[in-house]
Tab-separated table of C-alpha atoms in Angstrom:
chain	number	residue	atom	x	y	z
A	1	UNK	CA	-29.768	-8.859	-11.122
A	2	UNK	CA	-26.036	-8.903	-10.490
A	3	UNK	CA	-23.306	-10.273	-12.734
A	4	UNK	CA	-24.789	-13.668	-13.500
A	5	UNK	CA	-23.236	-16.897	-14.629
A	6	UNK	CA	-23.817	-15.902	-18.251
A	7	UNK	CA	-20.541	-14.051	-17.772
A	8	UNK	CA	-18.716	-16.810	-15.936
A	9	UNK	CA	-16.749	-19.946	-16.556
A	10	UNK	CA	-17.473	-22.772	-18.928
A	11	UNK	CA	-18.404	-23.554	-22.463
A	12	UNK	CA	-20.267	-20.699	-24.170
A	13	UNK	CA	-20.894	-21.933	-27.680
A	14	UNK	CA	-24.648	-21.296	-27.334
A	15	UNK	CA	-25.900	-18.270	-25.479
A	16	UNK	CA	-29.552	-19.389	-25.021
A	17	UNK	CA	-30.813	-22.493	-23.280
A	18	UNK	CA	-32.449	-25.258	-25.363
A	19	UNK	CA	-35.975	-24.800	-23.878
A	20	UNK	CA	-35.857	-21.130	-24.893
A	21	UNK	CA	-34.781	-21.928	-28.442
A	22	UNK	CA	-37.012	-24.876	-29.356
A	23	UNK	CA	-40.458	-26.040	-28.383
A	24	UNK	CA	-40.837	-29.171	-26.242
A	25	UNK	CA	-42.900	-31.089	-28.882
A	26	UNK	CA	-40.102	-30.719	-31.457
A	27	UNK	CA	-37.465	-31.840	-28.950
A	28	UNK	CA	-39.561	-34.880	-27.952
A	29	UNK	CA	-40.094	-35.824	-31.612
A	30	UNK	CA	-36.379	-35.660	-32.429
A	31	UNK	CA	-35.517	-37.850	-29.417
A	32	UNK	CA	-38.285	-40.328	-30.205
A	33	UNK	CA	-37.104	-40.549	-33.830
A	34	UNK	CA	-33.565	-41.215	-32.641
A	35	UNK	CA	-34.860	-43.852	-30.197
A	36	UNK	CA	-36.541	-45.678	-33.081
A	37	UNK	CA	-33.224	-45.683	-34.952
A	38	UNK	CA	-34.511	-43.556	-37.821
A	39	UNK	CA	-31.794	-40.879	-37.543
A	40	UNK	CA	-28.176	-40.886	-36.355
A	41	UNK	CA	-27.026	-39.236	-33.142
A	42	UNK	CA	-25.041	-36.611	-35.080
A	43	UNK	CA	-28.152	-35.644	-37.064
A	44	UNK	CA	-30.320	-35.455	-33.957
A	45	UNK	CA	-27.732	-33.365	-32.116
A	46	UNK	CA	-27.359	-31.010	-35.072
A	47	UNK	CA	-31.136	-30.607	-35.344
A	48	UNK	CA	-31.309	-29.565	-31.694
A	49	UNK	CA	-28.153	-27.429	-31.908
A	50	UNK	CA	-26.355	-29.443	-29.236
A	51	UNK	CA	-22.957	-30.986	-28.786
A	52	UNK	CA	-22.642	-34.757	-28.619
A	53	UNK	CA	-22.185	-34.890	-24.833
A	54	UNK	CA	-25.145	-32.611	-24.086
A	55	UNK	CA	-27.339	-34.546	-26.544
A	56	UNK	CA	-26.726	-37.862	-24.796
A	57	UNK	CA	-27.344	-36.242	-21.407
A	58	UNK	CA	-30.684	-35.005	-22.728
A	59	UNK	CA	-31.504	-38.390	-24.273
A	60	UNK	CA	-30.746	-40.193	-20.997
A	61	UNK	CA	-33.169	-37.886	-19.187
A	62	UNK	CA	-35.786	-38.586	-21.871
A	63	UNK	CA	-35.318	-42.362	-21.466
A	64	UNK	CA	-35.816	-42.093	-17.704
A	65	UNK	CA	-39.148	-40.398	-18.363
A	66	UNK	CA	-40.023	-43.060	-20.930
A	67	UNK	CA	-39.325	-45.814	-18.394
A	68	UNK	CA	-42.202	-44.397	-16.317
A	69	UNK	CA	-44.417	-43.858	-19.404
A	70	UNK	CA	-44.149	-40.081	-19.087
A	71	UNK	CA	-42.326	-39.362	-22.354
A	72	UNK	CA	-45.366	-37.596	-23.865
A	73	UNK	CA	-45.243	-34.966	-21.108
A	74	UNK	CA	-41.446	-34.779	-20.677
A	75	UNK	CA	-39.786	-31.381	-21.023
A	76	UNK	CA	-36.051	-30.637	-21.117
A	77	UNK	CA	-34.536	-28.711	-18.259
A	78	UNK	CA	-31.988	-25.900	-18.524
A	79	UNK	CA	-28.255	-26.555	-18.199
A	80	UNK	CA	-25.214	-24.399	-17.649
A	81	UNK	CA	-25.687	-20.666	-18.200
A	82	UNK	CA	-27.733	-19.080	-15.441
A	83	UNK	CA	-27.147	-21.964	-13.021
A	84	UNK	CA	-23.558	-20.909	-12.395
A	85	UNK	CA	-22.702	-18.661	-9.430
A	86	UNK	CA	-22.730	-14.887	-9.510
A	87	UNK	CA	-19.386	-13.166	-9.860
A	88	UNK	CA	-17.670	-12.585	-6.509
A	89	UNK	CA	-17.269	-9.086	-5.130
A	90	UNK	CA	-14.571	-7.069	-6.833
A	91	UNK	CA	-14.727	-8.607	-10.308
A	92	UNK	CA	-16.766	-5.832	-11.915
A	93	UNK	CA	-14.731	-3.149	-10.155
A	94	UNK	CA	-11.481	-4.631	-11.430
A	95	UNK	CA	-12.833	-5.022	-14.965
A	96	UNK	CA	-13.994	-1.402	-15.019
A	97	UNK	CA	-10.580	-0.212	-13.856
A	98	UNK	CA	-8.669	-2.227	-16.458
A	99	UNK	CA	-11.001	-1.671	-19.408
A	100	UNK	CA	-11.363	2.071	-18.754
A	101	UNK	CA	-7.584	2.618	-18.610
A	102	UNK	CA	-5.826	4.546	-21.372
A	103	UNK	CA	-4.777	2.385	-23.180
A	104	UNK	CA	-7.426	-0.202	-22.243
A	105	UNK	CA	-6.422	-3.686	-21.158
A	106	UNK	CA	-6.939	-6.469	-23.723
A	107	UNK	CA	-9.845	-8.762	-22.817
A	108	UNK	CA	-7.551	-11.744	-22.354
A	109	UNK	CA	-5.374	-9.782	-19.949
A	110	UNK	CA	-8.398	-8.526	-18.014
A	111	UNK	CA	-9.537	-12.136	-17.598
A	112	UNK	CA	-6.023	-13.125	-16.499
A	113	UNK	CA	-5.924	-10.372	-13.872
A	114	UNK	CA	-9.310	-11.416	-12.466
A	115	UNK	CA	-7.898	-14.919	-12.037
A	116	UNK	CA	-4.558	-13.750	-10.610
A	117	UNK	CA	-5.967	-11.242	-8.136
A	118	UNK	CA	-9.337	-12.729	-7.201
A	119	UNK	CA	-8.900	-16.435	-7.994
A	120	UNK	CA	-11.926	-16.405	-10.322
A	121	UNK	CA	-11.618	-17.999	-13.744
A	122	UNK	CA	-13.328	-16.112	-16.514
A	123	UNK	CA	-13.163	-16.372	-20.291
A	124	UNK	CA	-11.918	-13.499	-22.468
A	125	UNK	CA	-15.072	-13.786	-24.619
A	126	UNK	CA	-17.119	-13.288	-21.455
A	127	UNK	CA	-15.140	-10.166	-20.625
A	128	UNK	CA	-15.779	-8.849	-24.123
A	129	UNK	CA	-19.547	-9.376	-23.877
A	130	UNK	CA	-19.578	-7.730	-20.454
A	131	UNK	CA	-17.600	-4.799	-21.861
A	132	UNK	CA	-20.071	-4.416	-24.736
A	133	UNK	CA	-23.023	-4.338	-22.341
A	134	UNK	CA	-21.325	-1.786	-20.091
A	135	UNK	CA	-20.005	0.465	-22.902
A	136	UNK	CA	-16.374	-0.368	-22.141
A	137	UNK	CA	-15.605	-2.253	-25.335
A	138	UNK	CA	-12.655	-1.292	-27.487
A	139	UNK	CA	-11.781	-2.183	-31.089
A	140	UNK	CA	-10.394	-5.654	-31.569
A	141	UNK	CA	-6.773	-5.396	-32.812
A	142	UNK	CA	-5.957	-6.719	-36.247
A	143	UNK	CA	-4.701	-10.313	-36.224
A	144	UNK	CA	-0.943	-10.680	-36.140
A	145	UNK	CA	0.745	-11.736	-39.350
A	146	UNK	CA	2.161	-15.269	-39.302
A	147	UNK	CA	5.760	-15.635	-38.220
A	148	UNK	CA	8.131	-15.224	-41.139
A	149	UNK	CA	10.411	-17.955	-39.857
A	150	UNK	CA	9.612	-20.951	-37.690
A	151	UNK	CA	12.753	-22.234	-36.005
A	152	UNK	CA	13.276	-25.648	-34.468
A	153	UNK	CA	12.505	-26.117	-30.797
A	154	UNK	CA	14.892	-27.476	-28.180
A	155	UNK	CA	13.886	-30.815	-26.690
A	156	UNK	CA	15.343	-30.108	-23.243
A	157	UNK	CA	14.644	-27.348	-20.787
A	158	UNK	CA	17.744	-25.302	-20.113
A	159	UNK	CA	19.354	-26.217	-23.438
A	160	UNK	CA	18.714	-22.727	-24.797
A	161	UNK	CA	17.244	-19.568	-23.316
A	162	UNK	CA	16.328	-16.699	-25.618
A	163	UNK	CA	17.426	-13.285	-24.338
A	164	UNK	CA	16.504	-9.899	-25.752
A	165	UNK	CA	15.626	-6.322	-24.796
A	166	UNK	CA	12.572	-4.464	-26.070
A	167	UNK	CA	12.451	-0.669	-25.666
A	168	UNK	CA	8.861	0.518	-25.302
A	169	UNK	CA	6.752	3.329	-23.889
A	170	UNK	CA	5.571	1.321	-20.874
A	171	UNK	CA	4.249	4.273	-18.867
A	172	UNK	CA	1.570	6.242	-20.780
A	173	UNK	CA	2.339	9.486	-18.962
A	174	UNK	CA	6.069	9.214	-19.786
A	175	UNK	CA	7.221	9.555	-23.392
A	176	UNK	CA	10.526	7.795	-22.724
A	177	UNK	CA	11.112	4.281	-24.067
A	178	UNK	CA	12.497	2.056	-21.312
A	179	UNK	CA	14.077	-1.321	-22.188
A	180	UNK	CA	12.497	-4.469	-20.789
A	181	UNK	CA	14.991	-7.340	-20.553
A	182	UNK	CA	13.161	-10.536	-21.463
A	183	UNK	CA	14.264	-14.153	-21.002
A	184	UNK	CA	12.517	-17.324	-22.233
A	185	UNK	CA	13.236	-21.058	-22.095
A	186	UNK	CA	13.107	-22.294	-25.688
A	187	UNK	CA	11.699	-25.736	-24.837
A	188	UNK	CA	8.964	-25.027	-22.280
A	189	UNK	CA	8.316	-21.311	-22.980
A	190	UNK	CA	8.758	-20.579	-19.290
A	191	UNK	CA	9.464	-16.870	-18.930
A	192	UNK	CA	12.532	-16.971	-16.700
A	193	UNK	CA	12.933	-13.217	-16.354
A	194	UNK	CA	11.314	-9.888	-17.252
A	195	UNK	CA	12.536	-6.598	-15.789
A	196	UNK	CA	12.373	-2.943	-16.905
A	197	UNK	CA	15.553	-0.859	-16.595
A	198	UNK	CA	16.301	2.850	-17.117
A	199	UNK	CA	18.737	1.865	-19.889
A	200	UNK	CA	20.178	-1.224	-21.544
A	201	UNK	CA	23.738	-1.461	-20.308
A	202	UNK	CA	26.180	-3.931	-18.806
A	203	UNK	CA	25.071	-3.337	-15.214
A	204	UNK	CA	21.456	-3.988	-16.179
A	205	UNK	CA	22.409	-7.431	-17.534
A	206	UNK	CA	24.630	-8.097	-14.499
A	207	UNK	CA	21.576	-7.456	-12.309
A	208	UNK	CA	19.101	-9.337	-14.506
A	209	UNK	CA	20.861	-12.581	-15.401
A	210	UNK	CA	22.095	-13.801	-11.989
A	211	UNK	CA	18.614	-13.182	-10.566
A	212	UNK	CA	17.132	-15.471	-13.231
A	213	UNK	CA	19.886	-18.066	-12.733
A	214	UNK	CA	19.298	-18.195	-8.984
A	215	UNK	CA	15.564	-18.699	-9.493
A	216	UNK	CA	15.638	-21.213	-12.357
A	217	UNK	CA	19.182	-22.549	-12.692
A	218	UNK	CA	21.918	-22.170	-15.298
A	219	UNK	CA	21.160	-22.945	-18.966
A	220	UNK	CA	23.665	-24.266	-21.462
A	221	UNK	CA	23.267	-21.416	-23.976
A	222	UNK	CA	21.753	-17.971	-24.330
A	223	UNK	CA	20.391	-17.043	-27.758
A	224	UNK	CA	21.196	-13.357	-28.290
A	225	UNK	CA	21.558	-10.781	-31.041
A	226	UNK	CA	24.787	-9.124	-32.157
A	227	UNK	CA	24.654	-6.263	-29.655
A	228	UNK	CA	28.128	-5.096	-28.673
A	229	UNK	CA	27.522	-6.324	-25.111
A	230	UNK	CA	27.410	-9.877	-26.488
A	231	UNK	CA	29.283	-9.898	-29.779
A	232	UNK	CA	33.040	-9.184	-29.498
A	233	UNK	CA	35.011	-7.175	-32.035
A	234	UNK	CA	37.572	-9.977	-32.272
A	235	UNK	CA	36.226	-13.494	-32.960
A	236	UNK	CA	38.500	-15.201	-30.415
A	237	UNK	CA	37.722	-12.743	-27.615
A	238	UNK	CA	34.842	-12.453	-25.160
A	239	UNK	CA	33.003	-9.354	-24.045
A	240	UNK	CA	32.916	-8.783	-20.286
A	241	UNK	CA	29.361	-10.136	-20.230
A	242	UNK	CA	30.395	-13.118	-22.345
A	243	UNK	CA	33.315	-13.785	-20.008
A	244	UNK	CA	31.026	-13.694	-16.952
A	245	UNK	CA	28.709	-16.243	-18.579
A	246	UNK	CA	31.663	-18.389	-19.644
A	247	UNK	CA	32.941	-18.426	-16.034
A	248	UNK	CA	29.818	-20.423	-15.130
A	249	UNK	CA	29.689	-22.522	-18.279
A	250	UNK	CA	26.977	-20.618	-20.153
A	251	UNK	CA	27.664	-20.181	-23.876
A	252	UNK	CA	26.334	-17.606	-26.332
A	253	UNK	CA	24.645	-18.334	-29.643
A	254	UNK	CA	24.097	-15.413	-32.014
A	255	UNK	CA	21.003	-14.667	-34.085
A	256	UNK	CA	21.653	-12.356	-37.001
A	257	UNK	CA	18.007	-11.315	-37.552
A	258	UNK	CA	15.132	-10.549	-35.125
A	259	UNK	CA	12.994	-13.143	-36.944
A	260	UNK	CA	15.408	-15.893	-35.909
A	261	UNK	CA	14.404	-15.244	-32.280
A	262	UNK	CA	10.698	-15.467	-32.986
A	263	UNK	CA	9.709	-16.893	-29.604
A	264	UNK	CA	11.173	-14.016	-27.592
A	265	UNK	CA	9.849	-11.487	-30.131
A	266	UNK	CA	6.333	-12.839	-29.546
A	267	UNK	CA	6.869	-12.612	-25.798
A	268	UNK	CA	7.776	-8.937	-26.291
A	269	UNK	CA	4.359	-8.434	-27.922
A	270	UNK	CA	2.739	-10.159	-24.953
A	271	UNK	CA	4.214	-7.622	-22.529
A	272	UNK	CA	3.662	-4.648	-24.842
A	273	UNK	CA	-0.030	-5.498	-25.132
A	274	UNK	CA	-0.578	-5.785	-21.380
A	275	UNK	CA	1.777	-3.714	-19.272
A	276	UNK	CA	0.909	-0.179	-20.494
A	277	UNK	CA	-2.781	-0.774	-19.697
A	278	UNK	CA	-1.965	-2.227	-16.275
A	279	UNK	CA	0.426	0.583	-15.389
A	280	UNK	CA	-2.115	3.197	-16.503
A	281	UNK	CA	-4.868	1.579	-14.432
A	282	UNK	CA	-2.681	1.258	-11.330
A	283	UNK	CA	-0.849	4.585	-11.615
A	284	UNK	CA	2.551	2.935	-12.061
A	285	UNK	CA	5.019	5.404	-13.554
A	286	UNK	CA	8.575	4.219	-12.778
A	287	UNK	CA	10.649	1.109	-13.534
A	288	UNK	CA	11.084	0.455	-9.796
A	289	UNK	CA	7.321	0.390	-9.216
A	290	UNK	CA	6.770	-1.709	-12.356
A	291	UNK	CA	9.340	-4.272	-11.275
A	292	UNK	CA	7.454	-4.873	-8.036
A	293	UNK	CA	4.531	-6.173	-10.143
A	294	UNK	CA	6.383	-8.060	-12.878
A	295	UNK	CA	7.459	-11.189	-10.923
A	296	UNK	CA	3.846	-11.995	-9.964
A	297	UNK	CA	2.654	-11.386	-13.543
A	298	UNK	CA	5.436	-13.570	-14.940
A	299	UNK	CA	4.754	-16.441	-12.544
A	300	UNK	CA	1.017	-16.301	-13.167
A	301	UNK	CA	1.638	-16.489	-16.913
A	302	UNK	CA	3.915	-19.495	-16.482
A	303	UNK	CA	1.491	-21.332	-14.194
A	304	UNK	CA	-1.943	-20.525	-15.600
A	305	UNK	CA	-1.892	-19.316	-19.211
A	306	UNK	CA	-1.729	-22.117	-21.814
A	307	UNK	CA	0.723	-21.478	-24.644
A	308	UNK	CA	-1.069	-21.655	-27.973
A	309	UNK	CA	1.668	-23.709	-29.664
A	310	UNK	CA	2.259	-26.126	-26.780
A	311	UNK	CA	-1.407	-26.522	-25.807
A	312	UNK	CA	-0.522	-26.318	-22.097
A	313	UNK	CA	1.004	-23.902	-19.627
A	314	UNK	CA	4.775	-23.344	-19.656
A	315	UNK	CA	5.076	-24.784	-16.145
A	316	UNK	CA	3.219	-27.928	-17.229
A	317	UNK	CA	5.562	-28.273	-20.214
A	318	UNK	CA	8.595	-27.870	-17.947
A	319	UNK	CA	7.309	-30.471	-15.457
A	320	UNK	CA	6.650	-32.927	-18.295
A	321	UNK	CA	10.226	-32.452	-19.525
A	322	UNK	CA	11.578	-33.069	-16.026
A	323	UNK	CA	9.551	-36.280	-15.685
A	324	UNK	CA	10.984	-37.458	-18.998
A	325	UNK	CA	14.554	-36.549	-17.969
A	326	UNK	CA	14.690	-33.780	-20.566
A	327	UNK	CA	16.414	-31.149	-18.463
A	328	UNK	CA	19.959	-29.832	-18.583
A	329	UNK	CA	19.472	-27.020	-16.073
A	330	UNK	CA	22.163	-26.748	-13.401
A	331	UNK	CA	21.610	-25.103	-10.032
A	332	UNK	CA	23.333	-21.783	-9.539
A	333	UNK	CA	26.577	-22.555	-7.654
A	334	UNK	CA	27.457	-21.348	-4.189
A	335	UNK	CA	30.558	-19.633	-5.446
A	336	UNK	CA	32.534	-16.963	-3.540
A	337	UNK	CA	33.183	-15.208	-6.854
A	338	UNK	CA	29.462	-14.832	-7.659
A	339	UNK	CA	28.983	-11.136	-6.702
A	340	UNK	CA	32.269	-10.154	-8.360
A	341	UNK	CA	31.757	-12.037	-11.625
A	342	UNK	CA	28.448	-10.173	-12.004
A	343	UNK	CA	30.052	-6.736	-11.653
A	344	UNK	CA	31.532	-4.258	-14.114
A	345	UNK	CA	35.283	-4.548	-13.609
A	346	UNK	CA	38.099	-2.193	-14.478
A	347	UNK	CA	41.810	-2.195	-13.617
A	348	UNK	CA	43.116	0.542	-11.309
A	349	UNK	CA	46.647	1.352	-10.200
A	350	UNK	CA	47.258	2.346	-6.593
A	351	UNK	CA	48.416	5.966	-6.510
A	352	UNK	CA	51.526	7.433	-4.915
A	353	UNK	CA	49.452	8.156	-1.799
A	354	UNK	CA	48.581	4.436	-1.453
A	355	UNK	CA	44.956	5.151	-2.343
A	356	UNK	CA	42.525	4.411	-5.173
A	357	UNK	CA	39.653	6.602	-6.440
A	358	UNK	CA	36.182	5.512	-5.283
A	359	UNK	CA	33.609	7.954	-6.634
A	360	UNK	CA	34.497	11.376	-5.239
A	361	UNK	CA	36.821	9.878	-2.617
A	362	UNK	CA	40.290	8.391	-2.493
A	363	UNK	CA	40.488	5.433	-0.136
A	364	UNK	CA	43.458	3.442	1.106
A	365	UNK	CA	43.706	0.026	-0.593
A	366	UNK	CA	46.168	-1.631	1.777
A	367	UNK	CA	48.631	-2.655	-0.947
A	368	UNK	CA	51.827	-1.130	-2.330
A	369	UNK	CA	52.048	1.931	-4.538
A	370	UNK	CA	51.659	1.112	-8.233
A	371	UNK	CA	49.921	-2.229	-7.575
A	372	UNK	CA	47.226	-3.095	-10.074
A	373	UNK	CA	43.858	-3.868	-8.449
A	374	UNK	CA	40.381	-4.669	-9.762
A	375	UNK	CA	37.594	-2.135	-9.316
A	376	UNK	CA	34.154	-3.872	-9.241
A	377	UNK	CA	31.051	-1.777	-9.796
A	378	UNK	CA	28.039	-3.775	-8.560
A	379	UNK	CA	24.528	-3.341	-10.025
A	380	UNK	CA	23.190	-2.147	-6.650
A	381	UNK	CA	25.665	0.757	-6.597
A	382	UNK	CA	28.203	-0.826	-4.267
A	383	UNK	CA	31.933	-0.954	-5.065
A	384	UNK	CA	34.546	-3.599	-4.260
A	385	UNK	CA	38.304	-3.595	-4.784
A	386	UNK	CA	39.882	-7.012	-5.439
A	387	UNK	CA	43.527	-8.011	-5.550
A	388	UNK	CA	43.024	-9.947	-8.810
A	389	UNK	CA	40.468	-11.018	-11.392
A	390	UNK	CA	38.148	-13.958	-10.668
A	391	UNK	CA	39.925	-17.309	-11.089
A	392	UNK	CA	38.588	-20.807	-10.664
A	393	UNK	CA	40.301	-22.656	-7.831
A	394	UNK	CA	41.161	-19.469	-5.928
A	395	UNK	CA	39.238	-17.343	-3.458
A	396	UNK	CA	38.610	-13.600	-3.754
A	397	UNK	CA	41.093	-11.320	-2.004
A	398	UNK	CA	38.861	-8.396	-1.020
A	399	UNK	CA	40.912	-5.263	-0.310
A	400	UNK	CA	38.157	-2.687	0.084
A	401	UNK	CA	34.370	-2.540	-0.025
A	402	UNK	CA	31.979	0.406	-0.167
A	403	UNK	CA	28.359	-0.551	0.247
A	404	UNK	CA	25.552	1.039	-1.730
A	405	UNK	CA	23.889	3.969	-0.005
């Protein structure tokens, strides 16, 4: 027999059907006693080992037999369990691949991948029982300690996004720790961005943040740590990243301990528990290859995986907030400065030859000798030369552009 419904969707509190657990005479006697009003429904259901809904379904079937004077010969039928469809093709193959990986995929993640890839809903407890039967089980990890600090939650989506980087050994064959930049809406728990980079630097954030803003909109604040990219040396100043955010009205709020950003820290654990197993199973070994998978994983999580604190999926929480007018997200603007604001900028002076250094070359800038110009290093490797820094109310004066190769 193939993978039967015993490993499929639905309630699995009891693993054996009622007729296989109890004899028909006992079941008839319990129902007859309940019919005479001698015991309560809760007592009858407990005696038969049934839930309230299933008990009343059984009792209704018994009453239909009694209406035709056949109650003395009535027998309960089976429900659930083996009556559900067999698993579709590919489920067992996918489970074997994920559970045999080094490290193995958690059962919950294996169930999530079956749903994402094959459209088949399956419970993590079902995956575990299947793994035990097929000698693919792995030790259950110790339960996580409770959060040391529970912080308030924003009432509006877009009021605060938590931003952090988590270095981790994502690729089992590579001993290097690569940072994953992680972004989370505080209200709905929608994961608005997750990308692995070779290193955590300014260009990585200039690539990561505008991508998230274009997909989801602009938040009011980002909740960050005191990394030098965010926290300036002088209180009244802004870092270059802070200035880019400020240009589009996004403020920074600083957390002085990792525990203060508990939501994003827990999201880090989510990725750390899943991605190494997936990358091992699929032979993914570089950030570029990993980042081709991450958007689909992130969107599936937002749409289909209920958050344990909210009791619903992040997308459902976000839609509820929108219906209740609890959103302060702003669409990303169509601004001519957009690609230049999200670039690493330095000031250059045009040399005596009328040129400026671009990599290993010196190119003519088209302005007078000694003029100060703005060198923009874009995340994709391209370079632009501007006549002046970004300013609201003005348009960029592009002097020179070298596209990424």
